[in-house]
Amino acid sequence: MAKLGDYTPQIIDKAIDFIASSQAFREYLAHQRKQDRVPDDIPTDKVEMYRERLEYYRQLYRPACVHEEETE
């Protein structure tokens, strides 16, 4: 049986991924301007992960017309 704190790193990673996804989705919906500022509650050792996931989700949440222009 795992100890209570054994899964904490995975939970933190999932939370950071969710924050990045939420930020990119708000930008996609034009509810928030694109910003590269890392939220204060992201641990310093996870900043690079946040930026990578944010860029991934920004690529994912793009209007279809942008995807079509890139394939032409």
PDB file of C-alpha atoms in Angstrom:
ATOM      1  CA  MET A   1       0.000   0.000   0.000  1.00  0.00           C
ATOM      2  CA  ALA A   2       1.342   3.418  -0.965  1.00  0.00           C
ATOM      3  CA  LYS A   3       1.848   6.164   1.542  1.00  0.00           C
ATOM      4  CA  LEU A   4      -0.360   9.217   1.383  1.00  0.00           C
ATOM      5  CA  GLY A   5       2.370  11.508   0.022  1.00  0.00           C
ATOM      6  CA  ASP A   6       3.715   9.094  -2.597  1.00  0.00           C
ATOM      7  CA  TYR A   7       1.516  10.518  -5.342  1.00  0.00           C
ATOM      8  CA  THR A   8       2.109  14.200  -4.558  1.00  0.00           C
ATOM      9  CA  PRO A   9       4.589  14.790  -7.442  1.00  0.00           C
ATOM     10  CA  GLN A  10       2.126  13.331  -9.973  1.00  0.00           C
ATOM     11  CA  ILE A  11      -0.688  15.465  -8.571  1.00  0.00           C
ATOM     12  CA  ILE A  12       1.459  18.595  -8.847  1.00  0.00           C
ATOM     13  CA  ASP A  13       2.365  17.742 -12.460  1.00  0.00           C
ATOM     14  CA  LYS A  14      -1.288  17.205 -13.344  1.00  0.00           C
ATOM     15  CA  ALA A  15      -2.245  20.501 -11.686  1.00  0.00           C
ATOM     16  CA  ILE A  16       0.428  22.380 -13.641  1.00  0.00           C
ATOM     17  CA  ASP A  17      -0.734  20.737 -16.860  1.00  0.00           C
ATOM     18  CA  PHE A  18      -4.313  21.759 -16.069  1.00  0.00           C
ATOM     19  CA  ILE A  19      -3.279  25.365 -15.358  1.00  0.00           C
ATOM     20  CA  ALA A  20      -1.417  25.541 -18.687  1.00  0.00           C
ATOM     21  CA  SER A  21      -4.367  24.026 -20.538  1.00  0.00           C
ATOM     22  CA  SER A  22      -6.788  26.449 -18.902  1.00  0.00           C
ATOM     23  CA  GLN A  23      -4.602  29.442 -19.783  1.00  0.00           C
ATOM     24  CA  ALA A  24      -4.320  28.391 -23.427  1.00  0.00           C
ATOM     25  CA  PHE A  25      -8.049  27.727 -23.668  1.00  0.00           C
ATOM     26  CA  ARG A  26      -8.912  31.156 -22.226  1.00  0.00           C
ATOM     27  CA  GLU A  27      -6.593  32.718 -24.793  1.00  0.00           C
ATOM     28  CA  TYR A  28      -8.311  30.709 -27.537  1.00  0.00           C
ATOM     29  CA  LEU A  29     -11.703  31.964 -26.416  1.00  0.00           C
ATOM     30  CA  ALA A  30     -10.281  35.510 -26.341  1.00  0.00           C
ATOM     31  CA  HIS A  31     -11.198  35.851 -22.685  1.00  0.00           C
ATOM     32  CA  GLN A  32      -7.598  36.599 -21.865  1.00  0.00           C
ATOM     33  CA  ARG A  33      -4.685  38.026 -23.843  1.00  0.00           C
ATOM     34  CA  LYS A  34      -1.714  35.836 -24.601  1.00  0.00           C
ATOM     35  CA  GLN A  35       0.766  36.217 -21.793  1.00  0.00           C
ATOM     36  CA  ASP A  36       4.006  34.468 -21.029  1.00  0.00           C
ATOM     37  CA  ARG A  37       4.005  35.295 -17.331  1.00  0.00           C
ATOM     38  CA  VAL A  38       4.211  32.194 -15.190  1.00  0.00           C
ATOM     39  CA  PRO A  39       1.615  32.159 -12.380  1.00  0.00           C
ATOM     40  CA  ASP A  40       3.071  32.783  -8.930  1.00  0.00           C
ATOM     41  CA  ASP A  41       1.822  29.465  -7.572  1.00  0.00           C
ATOM     42  CA  ILE A  42       3.943  27.397  -9.995  1.00  0.00           C
ATOM     43  CA  PRO A  43       7.007  26.010  -8.155  1.00  0.00           C
ATOM     44  CA  THR A  44      10.307  27.236  -9.596  1.00  0.00           C
ATOM     45  CA  ASP A  45      11.393  23.702 -10.498  1.00  0.00           C
ATOM     46  CA  LYS A  46       8.223  23.286 -12.600  1.00  0.00           C
ATOM     47  CA  VAL A  47       8.393  26.563 -14.568  1.00  0.00           C
ATOM     48  CA  GLU A  48       9.930  24.941 -17.648  1.00  0.00           C
ATOM     49  CA  MET A  49       7.284  22.211 -17.615  1.00  0.00           C
ATOM     50  CA  TYR A  50       4.549  24.849 -17.405  1.00  0.00           C
ATOM     51  CA  ARG A  51       5.979  26.741 -20.384  1.00  0.00           C
ATOM     52  CA  GLU A  52       6.276  23.565 -22.458  1.00  0.00           C
ATOM     53  CA  ARG A  53       2.715  22.494 -21.687  1.00  0.00           C
ATOM     54  CA  LEU A  54       1.394  26.011 -22.343  1.00  0.00           C
ATOM     55  CA  GLU A  55       3.035  26.021 -25.777  1.00  0.00           C
ATOM     56  CA  TYR A  56       1.623  22.548 -26.484  1.00  0.00           C
ATOM     57  CA  TYR A  57      -1.901  23.637 -25.592  1.00  0.00           C
ATOM     58  CA  ARG A  58      -1.556  26.891 -27.541  1.00  0.00           C
ATOM     59  CA  GLN A  59      -0.794  24.784 -30.611  1.00  0.00           C
ATOM     60  CA  LEU A  60      -3.756  22.550 -29.844  1.00  0.00           C
ATOM     61  CA  TYR A  61      -6.265  25.353 -29.200  1.00  0.00           C
ATOM     62  CA  ARG A  62      -5.885  27.281 -32.420  1.00  0.00           C
ATOM     63  CA  PRO A  63      -8.671  28.259 -34.786  1.00  0.00           C
ATOM     64  CA  ALA A  64      -9.157  25.888 -37.705  1.00  0.00           C
ATOM     65  CA  CYS A  65      -8.270  28.616 -40.221  1.00  0.00           C
ATOM     66  CA  VAL A  66      -4.756  28.827 -38.749  1.00  0.00           C
ATOM     67  CA  HIS A  67      -4.297  25.065 -39.157  1.00  0.00           C
ATOM     68  CA  GLU A  68      -5.491  25.263 -42.778  1.00  0.00           C
ATOM     69  CA  GLU A  69      -3.083  28.095 -43.622  1.00  0.00           C
ATOM     70  CA  GLU A  70      -0.138  26.088 -42.306  1.00  0.00           C
ATOM     71  CA  THR A  71      -0.971  23.025 -44.406  1.00  0.00           C
ATOM     72  CA  GLU A  72      -1.202  24.974 -47.672  1.00  0.00           C
TER      73      GLU A  72
END
